[in-house]
């Protein structure tokens, strides 16, 4: 059983990825990211994703501040932030997030403030979910790498 | 890279000495994007294609790098919607001052922006997420530009513009010699500002374009640039210019066809007509806008300009529509569940290791009832409160919904339970989407807004803040400001 640690972890990772694809949380763009990872940039995916988390949290906070502002200044800045969010989410392959961004954008163009708020919450929610899942994925990956480094004597 | 080999074997390229040396690998690219994630991804793509990349998020930094001229860049890739400087402005500056081909990359696929970009001279307009195939091909733009520049410099004069102040040999200098004096650069800038010309670029005046369209119609199915050249019979016009114009023309026609096929046929809007023409004419008339009431023959305009045909939707109430389902692929389609929800992987047992508490992002956002959301607050919160329940935070405001959870349980691969709250309705997601087919990609009111605002914009490249200009114009127009 011990010797199969790495295999099992890899299987778990694949299952998690399959689930995320199935749910529409991720799309093929994520695979593109993985393909860009090679010897010259071995941690490319986790680096980009971490940058994405960092930036997205800032964006989401800004969006919330803008929307909750008593003197509501208008949708232009929201539009710009939203555009950023959409761009980065689609570049990562976070399809569901990007879709919510589209809905959000629509609501903002209609000057529909409650709609925007709802969209923002959805966005935050989706983001939480994605972040958790991807963290899980990366943890599995790290464990897998560790397990791959361990050599077990053939006892079984 | 196979592209390189193809380039080397191409007989057209082999004819010209300059192009034989051109190697896509090692091509110098400057990448600019406000968004760090996208920039990182873009850089990775470019590096994978073996280009030499310099990257920055700031437009001024980018301009400084370009102006230094120590290393001449072959291509600039930039995004459009930025906080510090508008992408179009950047495009203008780079095209006018440095004469380097520019490619746009953007998250927004707004058709009027695309038109505007093309008119201002962008070489290509890519949508995020960028695919590697597109990046592998961008070197073409550099070659094409060099070809057309060299052709241009070998012509005796620019066709449309007789006010050409710079002799054509200067163009050659720009292409071949790397360094220019500051004086020349300033002069160049001043000249280009005053006459607003893009020196190496052929301007397709309406007359010329009319001739072009006539030629196309004459030739019918078999359209060759060479034949067109003969028919148009314009001195100094080259085959390549006709070819590239033809390509653009075809692309626009295709898009037009697509648009008319997809959308319901409504009457075309004459106001959009004029404004779109204005954009196009603006490009021709050295980036100055035409007067609003210039009469153009509708055929020509139709042929060239894209006419978005959309039904203007009612925005009063946002209704749930089937388009929502088609746009947002709901997992219920995958999971086989009939309820229109996002299926969440919920850890319903406390014993299972939870991922949600790991979420360090403001959990309050997930679990609060926003008081200002009218009407369906309790329903909307139901979504997030599933998780609240799952993680053991009982919310009292959550009344009458408790019964429906975790009714349908199937295990996913990891043996955890996935719950589908069947009984609960979530109309609010649908509320976010308005009732229109063009929801996901293009938005008609957005388009009309864009066209309107862009038509009001002055293309004479005075370095004023675009927002300010727009606001001023809108206030001047006795209309409510659109923000």
Coordinates of C-alpha atoms in Angstrom, one line a residue:
Chain A
X1 CA 0.0 0.0 0.0
X2 CA 2.8 2.4 0.9
X3 CA 4.4 2.0 -2.4
X4 CA 1.3 3.1 -4.2
X5 CA 1.1 6.4 -2.4
X6 CA 2.1 8.4 -5.3
X7 CA -0.2 6.7 -7.7
X8 CA -3.1 7.1 -5.4
X9 CA -2.4 10.7 -5.0
X10 CA -2.1 11.2 -8.7
X11 CA -5.4 9.4 -9.1
X12 CA -7.0 11.7 -6.5
X13 CA -5.7 14.7 -8.3
X14 CA -7.1 13.6 -11.6
X15 CA -10.4 12.8 -10.0
X16 CA -10.6 16.3 -8.4
X17 CA -9.6 17.9 -11.7
X18 CA -12.3 15.8 -13.5
X19 CA -14.8 16.9 -11.0
X20 CA -13.9 20.6 -11.4
X21 CA -14.2 20.2 -15.2
X22 CA -17.4 18.4 -14.9
X23 CA -18.9 21.1 -12.8
X24 CA -17.8 23.7 -15.2
X25 CA -15.6 25.4 -12.6
X26 CA -12.5 25.0 -14.8
X27 CA -12.1 24.6 -18.5
X28 CA -9.5 23.7 -21.1
X29 CA -7.6 26.9 -20.5
X30 CA -6.4 25.4 -17.2
X31 CA -4.9 22.6 -19.3
X32 CA -3.1 25.2 -21.4
X33 CA -1.5 26.5 -18.2
X34 CA -0.3 23.1 -17.3
X35 CA 1.2 22.7 -20.8
X36 CA 3.2 25.8 -20.3
X37 CA 4.8 24.3 -17.3
X38 CA 8.1 22.7 -18.1
X39 CA 11.7 22.5 -16.8
X40 CA 12.3 26.2 -17.3
X41 CA 9.3 27.1 -15.3
X42 CA 8.5 24.1 -13.1
X43 CA 6.0 25.9 -10.8
X44 CA 4.3 27.9 -13.4
X45 CA 0.8 26.9 -12.7
X46 CA 0.9 27.4 -8.9
X47 CA 2.7 30.7 -9.4
X48 CA 0.2 32.1 -11.8
X49 CA -2.7 30.8 -9.7
X50 CA -1.3 32.3 -6.6
X51 CA -0.9 35.7 -8.3
X52 CA -4.5 35.3 -9.5
X53 CA -5.7 34.7 -5.9
X54 CA -3.8 37.7 -4.7
X55 CA -5.1 40.0 -7.4
X56 CA -8.6 38.7 -7.3
X57 CA -9.0 39.3 -3.6
X58 CA -7.9 42.9 -4.1
X59 CA -10.4 43.3 -6.9
X60 CA -13.2 41.7 -5.0
X61 CA -12.5 44.0 -2.1
X62 CA -12.5 47.0 -4.3
X63 CA -15.7 46.0 -6.0
X64 CA -17.4 45.6 -2.7
X65 CA -16.1 49.0 -1.5
X66 CA -17.3 50.6 -4.7
X67 CA -20.7 49.1 -4.5
X68 CA -21.3 49.7 -0.9
X69 CA -20.2 53.2 -1.1
X70 CA -22.9 55.6 0.1
X71 CA -22.0 58.2 -2.5
X72 CA -22.1 55.8 -5.4
X73 CA -19.8 57.2 -8.0
X74 CA -20.9 55.2 -11.0
X75 CA -20.2 52.1 -12.9
X76 CA -17.1 53.0 -14.8
X77 CA -14.6 51.9 -12.3
X78 CA -16.6 48.9 -11.5
X79 CA -16.5 48.1 -15.2
X80 CA -12.7 48.3 -15.3
X81 CA -12.3 46.1 -12.2
X82 CA -14.7 43.7 -13.6
X83 CA -12.8 43.6 -16.9
X84 CA -9.7 42.8 -15.0
X85 CA -11.5 40.0 -13.1
X86 CA -12.9 38.6 -16.3
X87 CA -9.6 38.7 -18.0
X88 CA -7.6 37.0 -15.3
X89 CA -10.3 34.4 -14.6
X90 CA -10.6 33.4 -18.2
X91 CA -6.8 33.3 -18.5
X92 CA -6.7 30.9 -15.6
X93 CA -9.5 28.8 -17.0
X94 CA -12.0 29.7 -14.2
X95 CA -14.9 29.5 -16.4
X96 CA -17.7 29.7 -13.9
X97 CA -16.2 32.8 -12.4
X98 CA -15.8 34.4 -15.7
X99 CA -19.5 33.7 -16.4
X100 CA -20.5 35.4 -13.2
X101 CA -18.4 38.3 -14.3
X102 CA -20.4 38.5 -17.5
X103 CA -23.6 38.6 -15.5
X104 CA -22.2 41.2 -13.3
X105 CA -21.1 43.3 -16.2
X106 CA -24.6 43.1 -17.7
X107 CA -26.1 44.2 -14.4
X108 CA -23.7 47.1 -14.2
X109 CA -24.5 48.2 -17.7
X110 CA -28.1 48.3 -16.8
X111 CA -27.3 50.4 -13.8
X112 CA -28.9 47.7 -11.7
X113 CA -27.3 48.1 -8.3
X114 CA -29.1 45.3 -6.4
X115 CA -28.3 43.1 -9.3
X116 CA -24.7 44.1 -9.1
X117 CA -24.7 43.3 -5.4
X118 CA -26.1 39.9 -6.0
X119 CA -23.6 39.3 -8.7
X120 CA -20.8 40.3 -6.4
X121 CA -21.9 37.9 -3.8
X122 CA -22.1 35.1 -6.3
X123 CA -18.7 36.1 -7.5
X124 CA -17.2 36.0 -4.0
X125 CA -18.9 32.7 -3.4
X126 CA -17.6 31.2 -6.6
X127 CA -14.2 32.5 -5.8
X128 CA -14.2 30.9 -2.4
X129 CA -15.1 27.6 -3.9
X130 CA -12.5 27.8 -6.6
X131 CA -9.8 28.8 -4.2
X132 CA -10.5 25.9 -1.9
X133 CA -10.5 23.4 -4.6
X134 CA -7.3 24.7 -6.2
X135 CA -5.6 24.7 -2.8
X136 CA -6.7 21.1 -2.4
X137 CA -5.3 20.4 -5.8
X138 CA -2.0 21.9 -5.0
X139 CA -1.7 20.2 -1.7
X140 CA -2.3 16.9 -3.4
X141 CA 0.4 17.8 -5.9
X142 CA 2.9 18.6 -3.2
X143 CA 2.1 15.4 -1.4
X144 CA 2.5 13.5 -4.7
X145 CA 5.9 15.0 -5.3
X146 CA 7.0 14.1 -1.8
X147 CA 5.6 10.6 -2.3
X148 CA 7.3 10.3 -5.6
X149 CA 10.6 11.0 -3.9
X150 CA 10.3 8.2 -1.4
X151 CA 11.4 4.8 -2.3
X152 CA 9.8 2.0 -0.6
X153 CA 11.4 -1.4 -0.4
X154 CA 9.6 -4.1 -2.3
X155 CA 8.1 -6.1 0.6
X156 CA 4.8 -7.0 -0.8
Chain B
X1 CA 9.8 25.8 -34.8
X2 CA 8.1 24.6 -37.9
X3 CA 6.8 28.2 -38.6
X4 CA 10.4 29.2 -39.2
X5 CA 10.9 26.5 -41.8
X6 CA 7.7 27.4 -43.5
X7 CA 8.8 31.0 -43.7
X8 CA 12.1 30.0 -45.2
X9 CA 10.6 27.9 -47.9
X10 CA 8.0 30.4 -48.9
X11 CA 8.9 31.7 -52.3
X12 CA 7.5 35.1 -51.7
X13 CA 9.6 35.7 -48.8
X14 CA 12.7 34.3 -50.4
X15 CA 12.5 36.9 -53.0
X16 CA 13.2 39.7 -50.7
X17 CA 16.6 39.8 -49.1
X18 CA 15.4 41.5 -46.0
X19 CA 12.9 38.8 -45.2
X20 CA 15.3 36.0 -45.7
X21 CA 17.0 37.2 -42.6
X22 CA 13.8 37.6 -40.7
X23 CA 13.4 34.9 -38.1
X24 CA 10.4 34.7 -35.9
X25 CA 12.5 33.4 -33.1
X26 CA 14.2 36.1 -31.3
X27 CA 11.7 38.7 -32.4
X28 CA 11.5 41.4 -29.9
X29 CA 8.1 41.9 -28.3
X30 CA 7.0 44.4 -25.7
X31 CA 4.0 43.1 -23.7
X32 CA 1.8 45.5 -21.7
X33 CA -1.1 44.5 -19.6
X34 CA -2.6 46.0 -16.5
X35 CA -3.5 42.6 -15.2
X36 CA -0.6 40.8 -13.7
X37 CA -2.1 37.4 -14.2
X38 CA -2.8 37.9 -17.9
X39 CA 0.6 39.4 -18.3
X40 CA 2.3 36.5 -16.8
X41 CA 0.4 34.1 -18.9
X42 CA 1.2 36.1 -22.0
X43 CA 4.8 36.2 -21.2
X44 CA 4.8 32.5 -20.8
X45 CA 3.2 32.0 -24.2
X46 CA 5.5 34.4 -25.9
X47 CA 8.5 32.7 -24.3
X48 CA 7.3 29.4 -25.4
X49 CA 7.2 30.7 -28.9
X50 CA 10.8 31.7 -28.5
X51 CA 10.3 35.4 -28.9
X52 CA 12.3 37.9 -26.8
X53 CA 9.9 39.4 -24.4
X54 CA 9.9 42.5 -22.3
X55 CA 6.9 43.0 -20.1
X56 CA 5.4 45.8 -18.0
X57 CA 2.1 46.7 -16.5
X58 CA 2.5 50.4 -16.9
X59 CA 1.9 52.3 -20.1
X60 CA 4.4 55.1 -19.3
X61 CA 7.1 52.7 -18.6
X62 CA 6.4 51.0 -21.8
X63 CA 6.5 54.2 -23.8
X64 CA 9.8 55.1 -22.1
X65 CA 11.3 51.8 -23.1
X66 CA 10.1 52.2 -26.6
X67 CA 11.4 55.8 -26.8
X68 CA 14.8 54.9 -25.5
X69 CA 15.4 53.0 -28.7
X70 CA 18.3 51.2 -27.4
X71 CA 16.8 48.0 -28.5
X72 CA 14.3 48.3 -31.3
X73 CA 11.1 46.4 -30.7
X74 CA 9.4 44.5 -33.5
X75 CA 6.0 44.2 -32.0
X76 CA 3.9 45.7 -29.2
X77 CA 1.2 43.7 -27.6
X78 CA -1.1 45.6 -25.3
X79 CA -4.5 45.4 -23.7
X80 CA -7.3 47.9 -24.3
X81 CA -9.0 48.7 -21.0
X82 CA -6.6 50.1 -18.6
X83 CA -6.6 52.3 -15.6
X84 CA -3.7 54.5 -16.5
X85 CA -3.9 55.1 -20.2
X86 CA -6.5 54.0 -22.7
X87 CA -5.3 51.3 -25.0
X88 CA -6.4 53.2 -28.1
X89 CA -4.3 56.2 -27.1
X90 CA -1.3 54.0 -26.6
X91 CA -1.9 52.5 -30.0
X92 CA -2.0 55.9 -31.6
X93 CA 1.2 56.9 -29.9
X94 CA 3.1 53.8 -30.8
X95 CA 1.9 53.8 -34.4
X96 CA 2.6 57.4 -35.0
X97 CA 5.8 57.9 -33.1
X98 CA 7.5 54.6 -33.3
X99 CA 5.8 53.0 -36.2
X100 CA 5.8 49.5 -34.6
X101 CA 2.9 47.1 -35.3
X102 CA 0.5 46.8 -32.4
X103 CA -1.6 43.9 -31.4
X104 CA -4.5 44.2 -29.0
X105 CA -5.4 41.6 -26.4
X106 CA -8.5 42.1 -24.4
X107 CA -11.2 40.5 -22.3
X108 CA -13.9 42.5 -23.9
X109 CA -15.2 41.5 -27.3
X110 CA -17.2 44.5 -27.9
X111 CA -17.6 44.9 -31.7
X112 CA -17.3 48.6 -31.8
X113 CA -14.1 48.5 -29.9
X114 CA -12.7 46.1 -32.4
X115 CA -13.8 48.4 -35.2
X116 CA -12.2 51.3 -33.5
X117 CA -9.0 49.4 -33.1
X118 CA -8.9 48.4 -36.7
X119 CA -9.6 51.9 -37.9
X120 CA -6.8 53.2 -35.7
X121 CA -4.5 50.7 -37.2
X122 CA -4.2 47.8 -34.8
X123 CA -2.8 44.8 -36.5
X124 CA -4.7 42.2 -34.7
X125 CA -7.3 42.0 -32.0
X126 CA -7.1 38.9 -29.8
X127 CA -9.5 38.0 -27.1
X128 CA -8.5 36.7 -23.7
X129 CA -7.7 34.0 -23.0
X130 CA -5.1 34.0 -25.6
X131 CA -4.3 30.8 -27.3
X132 CA -0.8 29.7 -28.2
X133 CA -1.7 29.2 -31.8
X134 CA -2.5 32.9 -32.1
X135 CA 0.7 33.9 -30.5
X136 CA 2.6 31.6 -32.8
X137 CA 1.3 33.5 -35.7
X138 CA 1.8 37.1 -34.7
X139 CA 5.2 37.4 -36.3
X140 CA 3.3 37.6 -39.6
X141 CA 2.2 41.1 -38.7
X142 CA 5.8 42.2 -38.4
X143 CA 6.7 40.8 -41.8
X144 CA 3.6 42.3 -43.4
X145 CA 4.4 45.6 -42.0
X146 CA 7.9 45.5 -43.2
X147 CA 6.8 44.5 -46.6
X148 CA 4.3 47.3 -46.9
X149 CA 6.7 49.8 -45.6
X150 CA 9.3 48.8 -48.1
X151 CA 6.8 48.9 -50.9
X152 CA 5.7 52.3 -49.7
X153 CA 9.1 53.7 -49.7
X154 CA 9.8 52.6 -53.2
X155 CA 6.7 54.4 -54.4
X156 CA 7.1 58.0 -55.5
X157 CA 4.4 59.4 -53.5
X158 CA 1.6 58.6 -51.1
X159 CA -1.6 58.1 -53.1
X160 CA -4.1 60.1 -51.1
X161 CA -2.0 62.6 -49.4
X162 CA -0.2 65.1 -51.4
X163 CA 0.8 67.0 -48.3
X164 CA 3.5 64.5 -47.7
X165 CA 6.2 66.5 -46.0
X166 CA 8.7 63.7 -45.4
X167 CA 10.6 62.3 -48.3
X168 CA 10.2 58.7 -48.9
X169 CA 13.8 57.8 -48.1
X170 CA 13.0 58.7 -44.5
X171 CA 10.7 55.7 -44.4
X172 CA 13.5 53.5 -45.4
X173 CA 15.6 55.0 -42.7
X174 CA 13.0 54.2 -40.2
X175 CA 12.8 50.6 -41.1
X176 CA 16.5 49.8 -41.5
X177 CA 18.3 52.2 -39.3
X178 CA 17.7 51.7 -35.7
X179 CA 18.6 55.0 -34.1
X180 CA 16.9 58.3 -34.8
X181 CA 17.8 61.6 -33.4
X182 CA 15.6 63.2 -30.8
X183 CA 15.1 66.1 -33.2
X184 CA 13.8 64.0 -35.9
X185 CA 11.5 62.3 -33.5
X186 CA 10.1 65.5 -32.3
X187 CA 9.8 66.9 -35.7
X188 CA 8.1 63.7 -36.8
X189 CA 5.7 64.0 -33.9
X190 CA 4.9 67.6 -34.6
X191 CA 4.4 66.9 -38.3
X192 CA 2.2 63.9 -37.6
X193 CA 0.3 65.9 -35.1
X194 CA -0.3 68.8 -37.4
X195 CA -1.2 66.8 -40.4
X196 CA -2.2 63.7 -38.5
X197 CA -0.8 61.3 -41.0
X198 CA 0.4 57.8 -40.7
X199 CA 3.2 58.1 -43.1
X200 CA 3.8 54.6 -44.4
X201 CA 0.1 53.7 -44.4
X202 CA -2.1 53.9 -47.4
X203 CA -5.3 55.8 -46.7
X204 CA -8.3 54.2 -48.2
X205 CA -10.4 57.2 -49.1
X206 CA -14.0 56.6 -49.8
X207 CA -13.5 57.1 -53.5
X208 CA -10.7 54.6 -53.5
X209 CA -12.8 52.2 -51.5
X210 CA -15.7 52.7 -53.9
X211 CA -13.4 51.7 -56.7
X212 CA -12.3 48.8 -54.7
X213 CA -15.8 47.6 -54.1
X214 CA -16.7 48.1 -57.8
X215 CA -13.7 46.0 -58.7
X216 CA -14.8 43.3 -56.3
X217 CA -18.3 43.3 -57.7
X218 CA -17.0 43.2 -61.2
X219 CA -14.7 40.3 -60.5
X220 CA -17.5 38.4 -58.8
X221 CA -16.3 35.1 -57.4
X222 CA -12.8 35.1 -58.7
X223 CA -11.2 38.0 -56.9
X224 CA -7.5 38.4 -57.3
X225 CA -5.6 41.4 -56.0
X226 CA -3.7 41.6 -59.3
X227 CA -6.8 41.8 -61.3
X228 CA -8.3 44.3 -58.9
X229 CA -5.2 46.4 -59.3
X230 CA -5.8 46.6 -63.0
X231 CA -9.5 47.5 -62.6
X232 CA -8.9 50.1 -60.0
X233 CA -6.1 51.5 -62.0
X234 CA -4.8 53.8 -59.4
X235 CA -1.2 54.8 -59.8
X236 CA 1.0 53.8 -56.9
X237 CA -1.4 51.3 -55.4
X238 CA 0.3 48.1 -54.8
X239 CA -1.0 44.6 -54.9
X240 CA -0.3 44.0 -51.2
X241 CA -2.3 47.0 -50.2
X242 CA -5.2 45.8 -52.2
X243 CA -4.7 42.3 -50.7
X244 CA -4.7 43.4 -47.1
X245 CA -7.7 45.7 -47.7
X246 CA -9.5 42.8 -49.4
X247 CA -8.8 40.7 -46.4
X248 CA -10.3 43.2 -44.0
X249 CA -13.2 43.7 -46.3
X250 CA -14.0 40.0 -46.4
X251 CA -13.7 39.7 -42.6
X252 CA -16.1 42.5 -42.1
X253 CA -18.5 41.0 -44.6
X254 CA -18.4 37.7 -42.8
X255 CA -19.0 39.2 -39.5
X256 CA -21.9 41.1 -40.9
X257 CA -23.3 37.9 -42.3
X258 CA -22.9 36.2 -39.0
X259 CA -24.6 39.0 -37.2
X260 CA -27.5 39.1 -39.5
X261 CA -27.9 35.4 -39.2
X262 CA -27.7 35.2 -35.5
X263 CA -29.8 38.2 -34.6
X264 CA -33.4 38.7 -35.4
X265 CA -34.0 41.0 -38.3
X266 CA -34.9 44.4 -37.1
X267 CA -34.8 47.6 -38.9
X268 CA -31.3 48.9 -39.2
X269 CA -30.6 52.0 -37.2
X270 CA -29.6 55.0 -39.3
X271 CA -28.0 56.7 -36.4
X272 CA -25.6 53.9 -35.9
X273 CA -25.0 54.0 -39.6
X274 CA -23.8 57.5 -39.5
X275 CA -21.7 57.1 -36.5
X276 CA -20.0 54.0 -37.7
X277 CA -19.3 55.7 -41.0
X278 CA -17.9 58.5 -39.0
X279 CA -15.5 56.2 -37.4
X280 CA -14.4 54.9 -40.7
X281 CA -14.1 58.2 -42.3
X282 CA -12.3 59.5 -39.3
X283 CA -9.6 57.1 -40.1
X284 CA -9.4 58.3 -43.6
X285 CA -9.5 61.9 -42.9
X286 CA -6.4 61.8 -40.8
X287 CA -8.2 60.8 -37.8
X288 CA -10.5 63.8 -37.8
X289 CA -14.2 63.2 -37.4
X290 CA -16.5 64.0 -40.3
X291 CA -19.5 66.2 -39.9
X292 CA -22.4 64.3 -38.7
X293 CA -24.6 64.9 -41.6
X294 CA -22.4 63.9 -44.4
X295 CA -24.3 61.8 -46.8
X296 CA -22.8 58.6 -47.9
X297 CA -24.1 56.1 -50.4
X298 CA -25.7 53.5 -48.3
X299 CA -24.4 50.6 -50.3
X300 CA -20.9 51.4 -49.8
X301 CA -21.4 51.9 -46.1
X302 CA -23.3 48.7 -45.8
X303 CA -20.6 46.8 -47.5
X304 CA -17.9 48.1 -45.2
X305 CA -19.4 48.8 -41.9
X306 CA -20.9 46.2 -39.6
X307 CA -24.5 46.8 -38.8
X308 CA -25.5 45.2 -35.6
X309 CA -29.1 44.2 -35.8
X310 CA -30.4 43.7 -32.3
X311 CA -33.7 44.0 -30.8
X312 CA -33.5 46.6 -28.1
X313 CA -34.6 44.7 -25.0
X314 CA -36.9 45.8 -22.2
X315 CA -34.8 46.4 -19.2
X316 CA -37.5 46.9 -16.7
X317 CA -37.7 43.5 -15.4
X318 CA -35.1 40.9 -15.6
X319 CA -36.7 37.6 -16.5
X320 CA -35.4 34.2 -16.4
X321 CA -34.9 33.0 -20.0
X322 CA -33.6 29.9 -21.6
X323 CA -30.7 31.9 -22.9
X324 CA -29.4 32.0 -19.4
X325 CA -29.1 28.2 -19.4
X326 CA -27.4 28.2 -22.7
X327 CA -25.0 30.9 -21.6
X328 CA -24.1 29.6 -18.3
X329 CA -23.6 25.9 -18.5
X330 CA -25.1 24.7 -15.3
X331 CA -23.7 21.7 -13.7
X332 CA -27.2 20.2 -13.4
X333 CA -26.8 19.4 -17.1
X334 CA -23.8 17.3 -16.1
X335 CA -25.2 16.0 -13.0
X336 CA -28.6 15.2 -14.4
X337 CA -30.4 17.3 -11.9
X338 CA -33.4 19.3 -12.9
X339 CA -33.0 22.2 -10.5
X340 CA -31.3 25.2 -12.0
X341 CA -28.5 25.5 -9.6
X342 CA -24.8 25.3 -9.3
X343 CA -24.1 22.0 -7.7
X344 CA -21.8 22.4 -4.8
X345 CA -19.6 19.9 -3.3
X346 CA -20.7 20.1 0.3
X347 CA -19.2 18.3 3.1
X348 CA -22.2 17.5 5.1
X349 CA -20.5 15.6 7.8
X350 CA -18.5 17.4 10.4
X351 CA -16.0 14.5 10.5
X352 CA -14.9 15.0 7.0
X353 CA -12.0 17.3 6.6
X354 CA -13.4 20.6 5.5
X355 CA -12.1 22.8 2.9
X356 CA -14.3 25.7 3.6
X357 CA -12.8 26.8 6.8
X358 CA -9.6 27.0 4.8
X359 CA -11.1 29.8 2.8
X360 CA -9.3 32.8 4.3
X361 CA -11.2 35.2 2.1
X362 CA -13.6 37.3 4.1
X363 CA -16.1 34.7 5.3
X364 CA -18.5 37.4 6.3
X365 CA -19.2 38.1 2.7
X366 CA -20.5 34.7 2.3
X367 CA -22.6 34.5 5.4
X368 CA -24.2 37.9 5.8
X369 CA -27.6 38.9 4.9
X370 CA -27.3 42.0 2.9
X371 CA -30.2 44.1 4.0
X372 CA -30.3 46.3 1.0
X373 CA -31.1 43.6 -1.4
X374 CA -34.7 43.9 -1.9
X375 CA -37.2 41.1 -2.1
X376 CA -35.3 38.0 -2.6
X377 CA -32.7 38.4 -0.1
X378 CA -33.6 35.3 1.8
X379 CA -33.7 33.2 -1.3
X380 CA -30.4 34.4 -2.5
X381 CA -28.8 33.8 0.7
X382 CA -30.0 30.3 0.6
X383 CA -27.2 29.4 -1.7
X384 CA -24.5 30.5 0.5
X385 CA -26.3 29.4 3.6
X386 CA -26.0 25.8 2.4
X387 CA -22.4 26.1 3.3
X388 CA -23.2 27.8 6.5
X389 CA -25.3 24.8 7.4
X390 CA -22.6 22.5 6.2
X391 CA -20.0 24.1 8.3
X392 CA -22.2 24.1 11.3
X393 CA -23.2 27.8 11.5
X394 CA -26.9 27.7 11.9
X395 CA -28.5 30.8 10.7
X396 CA -31.8 31.7 12.1
X397 CA -32.8 34.0 9.4
X398 CA -32.9 31.0 7.3
X399 CA -36.5 30.0 7.7
X400 CA -38.6 27.6 5.9
X401 CA -35.8 26.4 3.7
X402 CA -34.3 23.9 6.0
X403 CA -36.3 21.0 4.8
X404 CA -35.0 20.7 1.4
X405 CA -31.3 20.2 1.8
X406 CA -29.3 17.1 1.2
X407 CA -32.2 15.3 -0.2
X408 CA -30.5 14.2 -3.2
X409 CA -27.2 12.8 -2.4
X410 CA -24.8 11.1 -4.7
X411 CA -21.2 10.4 -3.9
X412 CA -18.5 11.8 -6.1
X413 CA -15.3 10.0 -6.7
X414 CA -13.8 10.8 -3.4
X415 CA -16.7 9.3 -1.5
X416 CA -18.0 12.7 -0.3
X417 CA -21.5 13.7 -0.5
X418 CA -22.7 16.2 -3.0
X419 CA -26.0 17.7 -2.2
X420 CA -28.6 19.1 -4.5
X421 CA -31.1 21.2 -2.7
X422 CA -34.0 20.4 -4.9
X423 CA -36.7 22.2 -3.2
X424 CA -35.2 25.6 -3.2
X425 CA -35.7 28.0 -6.0
X426 CA -33.0 30.4 -7.0
X427 CA -34.5 32.9 -9.4
X428 CA -32.0 35.5 -8.5
X429 CA -29.3 34.1 -10.7
X430 CA -31.6 34.5 -13.5
X431 CA -32.4 38.0 -12.4
X432 CA -28.9 38.9 -13.1
X433 CA -29.2 38.0 -16.8
X434 CA -31.5 40.0 -18.9
X435 CA -33.8 38.5 -21.4
X436 CA -31.8 38.7 -24.6
X437 CA -29.9 36.3 -26.8
X438 CA -26.9 38.4 -26.9
X439 CA -26.3 38.2 -23.2
X440 CA -23.0 36.4 -22.9
X441 CA -21.0 38.0 -25.6
X442 CA -22.3 41.2 -26.9
X443 CA -24.7 43.6 -25.4
X444 CA -26.7 45.8 -27.6
X445 CA -27.1 48.8 -25.3
X446 CA -23.4 48.5 -24.5
X447 CA -22.7 48.6 -28.2
X448 CA -24.9 51.6 -28.8
X449 CA -23.4 53.4 -25.9
X450 CA -19.9 52.6 -27.2
X451 CA -20.6 53.7 -30.7
X452 CA -22.2 56.9 -29.4
X453 CA -19.4 57.7 -27.1
X454 CA -16.8 56.9 -29.5
X455 CA -18.4 59.0 -32.2
X456 CA -18.2 61.9 -29.9
X457 CA -14.6 61.4 -29.2
X458 CA -12.2 63.6 -30.9
X459 CA -9.5 61.7 -32.7
X460 CA -7.2 64.6 -33.1
X461 CA -5.1 63.1 -30.4
X462 CA -5.0 66.1 -28.1
X463 CA -3.6 64.6 -24.9
X464 CA -6.7 65.2 -22.8
X465 CA -8.2 62.8 -20.5
X466 CA -10.7 60.6 -22.3
X467 CA -13.1 60.4 -19.5
X468 CA -13.1 64.2 -19.2
X469 CA -13.5 64.7 -22.8
X470 CA -16.4 62.3 -22.9
X471 CA -18.1 63.9 -19.9
X472 CA -17.7 67.3 -21.3
X473 CA -19.1 66.3 -24.6
X474 CA -22.0 64.5 -22.9
X475 CA -22.7 67.5 -20.8
X476 CA -22.5 69.7 -23.8
X477 CA -25.0 67.5 -25.5
X478 CA -27.8 68.0 -23.1
X479 CA -28.0 64.4 -22.3
X480 CA -27.7 62.7 -19.0
X481 CA -24.1 61.6 -18.4
X482 CA -23.5 58.0 -18.9
X483 CA -21.0 56.6 -16.6

